[in-house]
Coordinates of C-alpha atoms in Angstrom, one line a residue:
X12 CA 0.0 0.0 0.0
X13 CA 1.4 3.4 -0.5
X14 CA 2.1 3.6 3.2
X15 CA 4.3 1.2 2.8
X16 CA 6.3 3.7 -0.3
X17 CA 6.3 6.1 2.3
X18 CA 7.7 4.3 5.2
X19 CA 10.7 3.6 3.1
X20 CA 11.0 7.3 1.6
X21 CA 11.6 7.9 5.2
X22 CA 14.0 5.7 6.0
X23 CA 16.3 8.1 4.4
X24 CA 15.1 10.4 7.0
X25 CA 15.1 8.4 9.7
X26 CA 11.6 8.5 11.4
X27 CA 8.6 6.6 11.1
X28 CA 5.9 7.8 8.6
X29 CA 2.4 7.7 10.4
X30 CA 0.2 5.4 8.0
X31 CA -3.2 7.0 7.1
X32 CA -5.9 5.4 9.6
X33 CA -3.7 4.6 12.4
X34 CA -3.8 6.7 15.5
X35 CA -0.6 8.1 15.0
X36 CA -1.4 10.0 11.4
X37 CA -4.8 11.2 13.1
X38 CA -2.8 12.8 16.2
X39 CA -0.1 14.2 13.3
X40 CA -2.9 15.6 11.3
X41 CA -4.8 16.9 14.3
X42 CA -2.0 18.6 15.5
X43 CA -1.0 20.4 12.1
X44 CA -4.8 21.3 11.4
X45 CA -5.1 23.2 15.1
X46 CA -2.1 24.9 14.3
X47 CA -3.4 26.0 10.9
X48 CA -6.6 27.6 12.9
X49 CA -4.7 28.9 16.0
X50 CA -2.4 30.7 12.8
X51 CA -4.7 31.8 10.3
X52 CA -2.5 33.6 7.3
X53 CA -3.2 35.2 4.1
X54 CA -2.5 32.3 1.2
X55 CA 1.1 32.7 -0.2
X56 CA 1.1 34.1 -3.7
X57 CA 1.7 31.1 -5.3
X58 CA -0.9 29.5 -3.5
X59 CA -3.1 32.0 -4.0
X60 CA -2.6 31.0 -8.0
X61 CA -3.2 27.3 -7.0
X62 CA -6.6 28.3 -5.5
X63 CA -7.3 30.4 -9.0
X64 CA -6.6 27.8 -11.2
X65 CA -8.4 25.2 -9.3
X66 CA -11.9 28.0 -9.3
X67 CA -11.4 28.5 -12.7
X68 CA -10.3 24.9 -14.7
X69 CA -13.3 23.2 -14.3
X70 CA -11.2 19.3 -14.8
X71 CA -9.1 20.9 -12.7
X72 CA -11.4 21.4 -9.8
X73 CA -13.4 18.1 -10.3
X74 CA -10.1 15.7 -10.7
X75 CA -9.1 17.2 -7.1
X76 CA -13.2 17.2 -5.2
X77 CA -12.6 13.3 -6.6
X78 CA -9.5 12.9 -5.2
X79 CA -10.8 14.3 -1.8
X80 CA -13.6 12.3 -1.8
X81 CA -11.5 8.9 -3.0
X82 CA -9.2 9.9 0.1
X83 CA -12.1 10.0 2.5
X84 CA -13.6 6.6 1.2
X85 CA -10.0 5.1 1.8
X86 CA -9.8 6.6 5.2
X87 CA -12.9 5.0 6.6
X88 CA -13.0 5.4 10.3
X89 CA -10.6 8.3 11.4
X90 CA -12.4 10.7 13.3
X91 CA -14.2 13.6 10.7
X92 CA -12.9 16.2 12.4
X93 CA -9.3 15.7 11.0
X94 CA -10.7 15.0 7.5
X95 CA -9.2 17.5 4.6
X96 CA -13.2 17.9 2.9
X97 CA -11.9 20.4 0.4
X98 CA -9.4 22.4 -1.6
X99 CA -9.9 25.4 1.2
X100 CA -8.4 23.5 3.9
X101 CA -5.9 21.6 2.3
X102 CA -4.0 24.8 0.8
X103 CA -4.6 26.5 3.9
X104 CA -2.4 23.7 5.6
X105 CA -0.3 23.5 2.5
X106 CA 0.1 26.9 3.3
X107 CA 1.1 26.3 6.6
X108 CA 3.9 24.0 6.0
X109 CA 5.6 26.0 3.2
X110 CA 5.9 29.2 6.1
X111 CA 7.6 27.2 8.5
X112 CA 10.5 25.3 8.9
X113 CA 10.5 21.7 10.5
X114 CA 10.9 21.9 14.3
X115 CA 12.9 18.9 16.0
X116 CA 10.9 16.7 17.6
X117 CA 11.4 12.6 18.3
X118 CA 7.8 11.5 15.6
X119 CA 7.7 14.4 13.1
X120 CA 8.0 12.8 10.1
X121 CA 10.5 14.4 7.5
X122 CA 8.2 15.2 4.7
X123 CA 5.2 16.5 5.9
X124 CA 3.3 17.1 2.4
X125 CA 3.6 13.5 1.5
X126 CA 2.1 12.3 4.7
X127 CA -0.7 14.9 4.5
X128 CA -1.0 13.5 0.9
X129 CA -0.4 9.9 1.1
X130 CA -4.5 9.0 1.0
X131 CA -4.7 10.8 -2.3
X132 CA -1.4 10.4 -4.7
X133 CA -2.7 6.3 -5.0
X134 CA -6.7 7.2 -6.0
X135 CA -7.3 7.0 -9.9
X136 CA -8.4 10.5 -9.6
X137 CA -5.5 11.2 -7.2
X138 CA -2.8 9.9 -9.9
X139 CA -4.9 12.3 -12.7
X140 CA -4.5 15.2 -11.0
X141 CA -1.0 15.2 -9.9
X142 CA 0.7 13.9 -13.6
X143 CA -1.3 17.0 -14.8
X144 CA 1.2 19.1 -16.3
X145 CA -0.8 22.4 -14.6
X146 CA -1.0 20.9 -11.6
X147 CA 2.9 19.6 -11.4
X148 CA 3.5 23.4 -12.6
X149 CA 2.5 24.8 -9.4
X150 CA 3.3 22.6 -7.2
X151 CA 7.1 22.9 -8.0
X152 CA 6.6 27.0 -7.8
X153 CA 4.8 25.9 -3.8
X154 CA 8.4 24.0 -3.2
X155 CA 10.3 26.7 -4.1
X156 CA 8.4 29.3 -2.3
X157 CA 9.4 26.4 0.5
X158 CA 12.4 26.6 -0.1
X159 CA 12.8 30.5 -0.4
X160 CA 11.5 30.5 3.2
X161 CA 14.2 27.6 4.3
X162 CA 16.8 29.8 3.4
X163 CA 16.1 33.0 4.6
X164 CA 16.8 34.1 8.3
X165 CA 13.4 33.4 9.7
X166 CA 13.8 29.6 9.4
X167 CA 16.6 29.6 11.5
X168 CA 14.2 30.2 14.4
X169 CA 14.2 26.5 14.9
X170 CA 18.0 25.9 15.6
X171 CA 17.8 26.5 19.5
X172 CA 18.3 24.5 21.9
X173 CA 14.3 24.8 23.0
X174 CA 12.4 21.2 23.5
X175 CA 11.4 21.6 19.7
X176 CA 15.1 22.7 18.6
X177 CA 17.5 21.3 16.7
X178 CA 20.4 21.8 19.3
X179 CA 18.0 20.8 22.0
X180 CA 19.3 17.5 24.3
X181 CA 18.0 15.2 21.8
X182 CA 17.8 16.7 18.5
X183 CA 22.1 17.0 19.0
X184 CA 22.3 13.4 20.3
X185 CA 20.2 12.2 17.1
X186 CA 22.7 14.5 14.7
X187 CA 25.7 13.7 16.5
X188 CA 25.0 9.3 16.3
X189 CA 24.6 9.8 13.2
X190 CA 27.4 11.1 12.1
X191 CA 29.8 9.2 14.7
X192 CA 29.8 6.5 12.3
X193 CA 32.4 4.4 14.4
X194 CA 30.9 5.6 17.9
X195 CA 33.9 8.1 17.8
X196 CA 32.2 10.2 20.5
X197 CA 32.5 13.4 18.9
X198 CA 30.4 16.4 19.9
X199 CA 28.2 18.2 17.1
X200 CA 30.6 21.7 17.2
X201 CA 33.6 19.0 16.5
X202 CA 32.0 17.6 13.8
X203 CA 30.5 20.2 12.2
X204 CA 31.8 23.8 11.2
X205 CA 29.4 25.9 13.4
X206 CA 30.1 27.7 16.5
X207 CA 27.6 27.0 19.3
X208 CA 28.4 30.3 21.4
X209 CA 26.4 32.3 18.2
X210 CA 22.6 32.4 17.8
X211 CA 21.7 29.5 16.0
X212 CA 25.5 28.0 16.3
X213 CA 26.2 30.4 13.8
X214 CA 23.7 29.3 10.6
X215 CA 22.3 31.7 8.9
X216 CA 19.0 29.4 7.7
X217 CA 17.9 26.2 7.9
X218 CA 19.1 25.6 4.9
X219 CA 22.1 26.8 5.8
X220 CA 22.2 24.2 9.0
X221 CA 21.2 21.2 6.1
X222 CA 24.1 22.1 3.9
X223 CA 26.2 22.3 7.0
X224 CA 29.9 21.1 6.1
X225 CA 32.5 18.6 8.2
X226 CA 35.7 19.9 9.6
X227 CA 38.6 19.1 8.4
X228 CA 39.8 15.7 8.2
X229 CA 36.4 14.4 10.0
X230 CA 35.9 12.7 6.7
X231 CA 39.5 11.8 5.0
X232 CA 39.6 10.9 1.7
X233 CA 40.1 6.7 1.8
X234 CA 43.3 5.5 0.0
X235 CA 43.5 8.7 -2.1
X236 CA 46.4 8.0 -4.4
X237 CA 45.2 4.8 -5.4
X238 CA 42.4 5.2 -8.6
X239 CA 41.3 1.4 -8.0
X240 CA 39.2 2.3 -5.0
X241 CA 36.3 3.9 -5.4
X242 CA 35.0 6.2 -2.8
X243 CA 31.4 7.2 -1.5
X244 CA 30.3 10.2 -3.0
X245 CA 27.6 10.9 -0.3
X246 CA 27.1 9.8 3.4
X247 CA 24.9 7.2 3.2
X248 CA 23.2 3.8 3.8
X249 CA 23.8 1.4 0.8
X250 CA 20.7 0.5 -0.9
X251 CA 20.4 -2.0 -3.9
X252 CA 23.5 -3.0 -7.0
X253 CA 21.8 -3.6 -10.1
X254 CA 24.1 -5.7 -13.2
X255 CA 23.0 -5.3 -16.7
X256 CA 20.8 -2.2 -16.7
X257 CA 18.6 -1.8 -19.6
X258 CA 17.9 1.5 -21.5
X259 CA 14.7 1.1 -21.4
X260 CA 12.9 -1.0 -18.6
X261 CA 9.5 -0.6 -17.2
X262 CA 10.8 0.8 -13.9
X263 CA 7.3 1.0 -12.2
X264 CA 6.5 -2.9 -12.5
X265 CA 7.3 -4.8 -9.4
X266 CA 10.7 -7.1 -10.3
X267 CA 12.2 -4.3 -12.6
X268 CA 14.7 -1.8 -11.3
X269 CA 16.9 1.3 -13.5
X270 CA 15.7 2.5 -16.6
X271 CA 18.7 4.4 -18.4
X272 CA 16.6 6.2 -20.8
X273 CA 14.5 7.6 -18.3
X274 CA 17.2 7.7 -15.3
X275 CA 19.9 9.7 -17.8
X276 CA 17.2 11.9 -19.5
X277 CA 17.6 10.4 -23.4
X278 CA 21.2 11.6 -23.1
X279 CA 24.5 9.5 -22.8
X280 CA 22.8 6.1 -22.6
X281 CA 24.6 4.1 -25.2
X282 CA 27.9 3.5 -22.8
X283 CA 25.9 2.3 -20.3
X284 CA 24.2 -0.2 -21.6
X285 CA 24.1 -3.5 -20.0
X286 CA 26.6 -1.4 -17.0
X287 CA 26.7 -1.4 -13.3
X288 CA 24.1 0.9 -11.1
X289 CA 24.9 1.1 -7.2
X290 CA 22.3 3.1 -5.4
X291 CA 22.3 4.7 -1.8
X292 CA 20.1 6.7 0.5
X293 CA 20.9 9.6 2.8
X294 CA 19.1 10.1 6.5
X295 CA 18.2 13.7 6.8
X296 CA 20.4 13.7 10.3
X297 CA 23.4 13.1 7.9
X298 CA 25.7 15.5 5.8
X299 CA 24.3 16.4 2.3
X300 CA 27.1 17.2 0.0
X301 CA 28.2 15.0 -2.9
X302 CA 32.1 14.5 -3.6
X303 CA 33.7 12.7 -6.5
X304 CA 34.0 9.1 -6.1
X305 CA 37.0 9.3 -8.6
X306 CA 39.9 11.3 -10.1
X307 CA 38.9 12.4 -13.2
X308 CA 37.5 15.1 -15.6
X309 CA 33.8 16.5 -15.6
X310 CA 32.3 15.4 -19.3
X311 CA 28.9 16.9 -18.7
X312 CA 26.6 18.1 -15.5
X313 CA 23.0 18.9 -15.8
X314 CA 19.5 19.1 -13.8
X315 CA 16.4 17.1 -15.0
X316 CA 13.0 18.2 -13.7
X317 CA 10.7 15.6 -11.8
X318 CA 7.3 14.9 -11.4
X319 CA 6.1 15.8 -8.1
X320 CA 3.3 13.3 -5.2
X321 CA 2.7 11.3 -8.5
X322 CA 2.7 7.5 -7.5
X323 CA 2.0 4.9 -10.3
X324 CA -0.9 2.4 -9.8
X325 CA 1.8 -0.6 -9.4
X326 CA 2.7 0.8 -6.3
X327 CA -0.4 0.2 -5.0
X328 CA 0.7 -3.4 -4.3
X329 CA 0.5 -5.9 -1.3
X330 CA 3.4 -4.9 1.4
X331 CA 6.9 -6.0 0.7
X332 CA 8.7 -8.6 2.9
X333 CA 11.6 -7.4 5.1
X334 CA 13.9 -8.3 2.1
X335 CA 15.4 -5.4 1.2
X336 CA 15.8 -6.1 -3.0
X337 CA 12.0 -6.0 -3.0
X338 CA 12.1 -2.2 -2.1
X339 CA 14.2 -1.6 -4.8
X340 CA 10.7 -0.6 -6.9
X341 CA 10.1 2.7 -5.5
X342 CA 14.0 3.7 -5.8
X343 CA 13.8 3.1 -9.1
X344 CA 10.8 4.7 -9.7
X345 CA 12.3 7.6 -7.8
X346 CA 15.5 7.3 -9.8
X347 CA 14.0 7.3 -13.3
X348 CA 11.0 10.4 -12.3
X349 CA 12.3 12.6 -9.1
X350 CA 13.9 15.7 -9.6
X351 CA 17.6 14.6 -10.1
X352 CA 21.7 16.0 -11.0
X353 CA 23.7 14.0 -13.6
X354 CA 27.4 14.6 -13.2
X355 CA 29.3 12.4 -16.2
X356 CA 33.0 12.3 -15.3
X357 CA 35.8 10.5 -17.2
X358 CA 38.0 8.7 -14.6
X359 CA 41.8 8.8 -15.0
X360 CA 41.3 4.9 -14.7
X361 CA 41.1 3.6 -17.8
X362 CA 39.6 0.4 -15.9
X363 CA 36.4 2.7 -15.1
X364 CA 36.3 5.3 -17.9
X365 CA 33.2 7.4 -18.3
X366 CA 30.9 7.1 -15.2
X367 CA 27.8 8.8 -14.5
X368 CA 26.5 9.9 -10.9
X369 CA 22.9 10.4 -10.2
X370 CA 21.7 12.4 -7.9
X371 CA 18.2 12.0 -6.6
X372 CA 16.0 14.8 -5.0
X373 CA 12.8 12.7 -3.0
X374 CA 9.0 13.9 -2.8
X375 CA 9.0 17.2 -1.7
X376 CA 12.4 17.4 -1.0
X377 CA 14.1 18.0 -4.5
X378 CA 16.4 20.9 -4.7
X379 CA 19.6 19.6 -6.7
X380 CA 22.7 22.2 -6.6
X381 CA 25.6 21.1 -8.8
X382 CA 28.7 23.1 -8.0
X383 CA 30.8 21.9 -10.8
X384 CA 31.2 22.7 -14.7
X385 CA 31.9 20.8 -17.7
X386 CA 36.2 20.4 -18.3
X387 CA 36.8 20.7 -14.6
X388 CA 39.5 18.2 -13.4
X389 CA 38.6 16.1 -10.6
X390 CA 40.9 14.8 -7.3
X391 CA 39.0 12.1 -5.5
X392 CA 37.0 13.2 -2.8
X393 CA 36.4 16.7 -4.7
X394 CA 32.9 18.6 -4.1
X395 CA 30.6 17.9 -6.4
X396 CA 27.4 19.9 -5.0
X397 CA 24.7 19.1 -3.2
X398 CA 20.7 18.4 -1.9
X399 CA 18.8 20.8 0.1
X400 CA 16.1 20.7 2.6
X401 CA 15.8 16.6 2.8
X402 CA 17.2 13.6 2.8
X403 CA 17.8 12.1 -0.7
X404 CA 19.2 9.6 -3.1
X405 CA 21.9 8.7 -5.6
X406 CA 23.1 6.2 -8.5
X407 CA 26.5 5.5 -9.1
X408 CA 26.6 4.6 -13.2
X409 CA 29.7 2.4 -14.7
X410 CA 29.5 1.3 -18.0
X411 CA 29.8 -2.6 -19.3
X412 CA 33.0 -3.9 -18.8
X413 CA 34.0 -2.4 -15.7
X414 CA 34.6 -4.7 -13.3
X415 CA 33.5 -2.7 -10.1
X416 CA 33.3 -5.0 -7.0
X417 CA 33.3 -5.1 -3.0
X418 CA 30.5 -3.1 -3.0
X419 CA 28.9 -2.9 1.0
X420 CA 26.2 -5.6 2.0
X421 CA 22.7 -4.1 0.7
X422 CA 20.0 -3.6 3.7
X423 CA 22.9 -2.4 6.3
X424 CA 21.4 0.1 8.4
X425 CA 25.1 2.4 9.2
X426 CA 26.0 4.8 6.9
X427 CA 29.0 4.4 4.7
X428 CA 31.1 7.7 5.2
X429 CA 30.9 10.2 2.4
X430 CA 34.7 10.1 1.0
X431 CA 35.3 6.4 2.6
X432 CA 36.0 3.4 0.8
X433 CA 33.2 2.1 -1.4
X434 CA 34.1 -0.2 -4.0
X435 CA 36.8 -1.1 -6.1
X436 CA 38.1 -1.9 -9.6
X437 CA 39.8 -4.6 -10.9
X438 CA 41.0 -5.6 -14.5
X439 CA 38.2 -8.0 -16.1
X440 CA 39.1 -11.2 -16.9
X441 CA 38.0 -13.6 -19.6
X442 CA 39.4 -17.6 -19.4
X443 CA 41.2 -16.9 -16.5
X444 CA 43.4 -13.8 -18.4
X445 CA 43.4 -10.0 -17.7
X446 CA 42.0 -8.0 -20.4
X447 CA 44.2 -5.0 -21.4

C-alpha cells in the first residue's frame, strides 16, 4: 500500500511515517490542522494561484473534489474532524507547511506534504491530477516558495536548543549518532563547522544548518592515491547493486529496477548499456554534499525536472517482505522520475572510464545544486554539489566492462562515510586472463 512507499521514503530520514488510519497519522494531522486555525494567514502568492486555477479549470477542480472524496472513502473510520473535505483547507495547511520550517521533535515525520497526501497520490483521480502538467507546474513554484522560506533568516528560528530545537538535548544526540559513524564520540561543534556560542550555532538558515559542512579531516579521503578504489560520494546507507541495466525497462512494475533512458534523460545512454548501477540513500540527520568518487574530468553536468506526489498504480501493491531487494521498486521509480543532477565524469582509470552519478531529489524534497562545470578536473574526494532541505538519493553509473566490485552488503542500516571506501576496480578477466 502506498504507506508502505512512504515508510521507506523515510527511512532516508530516519523517522517513522504515520500510515493514514492509524492513531498516530490522526494525532499528526490533528495537531497540524489546530495549528493552521490557532495561525490563520493570508495564502502565499503562489498559493493564491493554486486556488485560482483550481476556481477557474473546471477538470481541474473536479479531478481534485474526486480525489478528496476517493481519500475519505480510503480513510474510513478516522475521526471527521481531521478529514481535509476540500481544496480550502488543504491549501490552507499546505500553506502552513511551506511558512515554517520543520521543528525537532522525536515523531515528526520528515516530509510532511507527502504524509498529508499519502490518502490521495494512490486514487485513480489522485494519480490524474498530480501527472497533470498544470497541476505539477505549481506545485514545483509551492516548493520553491518552501524553499525561499528555508533559506532566509526566519527559518533559523528553529535551531535552539528549546524542546522543539534542533540543538535541544536530543535533537544533537540524534545528529551527532549519526554522524559518529564508528561511535567516535565526537560532539556536534567538533563535527560540524558551526560555532555554538552564536545564535543558531552560527547558521544563517535552515538551509544553511542542512548544507552544514564537516571539519577538516572528519571525513578523509580513503586511499587517495590509489584510482582502483572507489569512494562514496555521499554519506549514506547502501541500498540495492543492479548488473546489466537496460535502456529502457518498465521501472514502475514490481521485479524491474533502473531504466537508463528515463534515469539519464535520453542523453549518454549508449555506454551504459548492460553497466553497473549502485544506489544509496541519505538520513536527513546526515551530511548532504556530494564528492567525487574518482579522479577524473567533468564530461557533462545537468539538472532534469521531476514529477512531483505522482505514485503509479503498481505501487499500489500488497506490502513488501523485510527483504530489502523488494524495495528496490520505489527507488527506481524515484531514480527514473524525481527531480535529479547528472554529473558524467571520465575517470583517470582507464579500468572505469566514463561514469555517471545520479543524484536523486525525494517527494517534496528536491532541490539539486551542482557546484561543478563541464572540463573541470577532478581529485578524488572533490565537491561535487549538493541536496537541500531533505534527505535524498543517488546512482552510481559504470559502463559494461568495468569490473567494479566489493560493494557494501545491501540492507545495512550504518551509513557508509561520504569520501570512505566504497568499491573497487579490478582488470576484467576472460578464461582466466586480464583484459588490457
Amino acid at each position: 500500500m502506498i504507506s508502505d512507499l512512504l515508510a521507506f521514503l523515510t527511512r532516508g530520514f530516519g523517522r517513522h511515517v504515520p500510515a493514514a488510519g492509524n492513531q498516530e497519522y490522526v494525532s499528526w494531522l490533528a495537531n497540524l490542522l489546530g495549528e493552521v486555525e490557532r495561525n490563520p494567514q493570508d495564502l502565499h502568492p503562489v498559493l493564491g494561484e493554486f486556488e485560482r486555477l483550481i476556481e477557474t479549470n473546471p477538470r481541474i477542480y473536479m479531478l481534485l473534489q474526486s480525489m478528496l472524496q476517493e481519500a475519505q472513502e480510503c480513510r474510513l473510520g478516522i475521526e471527521q474532524n481531521v478529514e481535509i473535505h476540500d481544496y480550502h483547507k488543504l491549501l490552507r495547511v499546505l500553506n502552513y507547511i511551506i511558512t515554517h520550517a520543520p521543528p525537532w521533535t522525536d515523531d515528526h515525520p520528515g516530509v510532511p506534504m507527502l504524509v498529508l497526501l499519502q490518502s490521495s497520490m494512490p486514487t485513480v483521480s489522485g494519480y490524474a491530477f498530480f501527472q497533470d502538467p498544470e497541476v505539477n507546474k505549481l506545485i514545483k513554484k509551492t516548493l520553491n516558495a518552501w524553499a525561499d522560506f528555508l533559506s532566509s533568516p526566519e527559518s533559523a528560528g528553529v535551531l535552539n536548543t528549546s524542546i522543539a530545537g534542533w540543538f535541544s538535548t536530543g535533537g544533537l544526540r540524534r545528529l551527532t549518532d549519526t554522524a559518529n559513524i564508528g561511535g567516535e564520540g565526537f560532539k556536534f561543534e567538533e563535527l560540524y563547522i558551526c560555532n555554538p556560542d552564536a545564535p543558531h550555532y552560527g547558521f544563517k538558515s535552515w538551509d544553511d544548518f542542512f548544507t552544514r559542512r564537516f571539519r577538516e579531516g572528519v571525513r578523509p579521503v580513503a586511499f587517495p592515491d590509489d584510482d582502483s578504489v572507489i569512494v562514496n560520494p555521499c554519506e549514506s546507507q547502501p541500498f540495492a547493486v543492479a548488473r546489466q541495466v537496460k535502456a529502457r525497462d518498465s521501472f514502475w512494475i514490481k521485479g524491474k529496477t533502473y531504466s537508463l533512458s528515463d534515469m539519464l534523460g535520453n542523453t549518454f545512454v549508449t555506454p551504459f548499456l548492460d553497466g553497473t548501477v549502485y544506489q544509496g540513500y541519505l538520513d536527513t540527520f546526515s551530511y548532504h554534499r556530494w564528492h567525487s568518487p574518482v579522479s577524473g574530468k567533468v564530461v557533462k553536468s545537468y539538472v532534469l525536472d521531476g514529477t512531483y506526489f505522482s505514485t503509479p498504480e503498481a505501487l499500489n501493491v500488497n506490502p513488501p517482505n523485510k527483504d530489502p531487494g523488494n524495495e528496490i521498486l520505489y527507488q527506481g521509480y524515484l531514480a527514473a522520475m524525481a527531480t535529479r543532477a547528472v554529473i558524467l565524469i571520465e575517470a583517470e582509470n582507464p579500468e572505469i572510464g566514463l561514469m555517471a552519478f545520479l543524484a536523486i531529489g525525494m517527494a517534496e524534497i528536491s532541490t539539486c545544486e551542482i557546484s561543478v562545470c563541464e572540463g573541470d578536473c577532478l581529485s578524488k574526494g572533490d565537491e561535487l554539489g549538493m541536496f537541500h532541505y531533505g534527505g535524498s538519493s543517488y546512482c552510481l553509473i559504470f559502463q559494461k566492462g568495468v569490473n567494479v566490485m566489493s560493494f557494501p552488503e545491501v540492507g545495512g542500516e550504518k551509513n557508509i562515510p561520504v569520501r570512505g571506501q566504497l568499491a573497487t576496480v579490478t582488470p576484467m578477466e576472460v578464461d582466466g586472463f586480464q583484459v588490457v
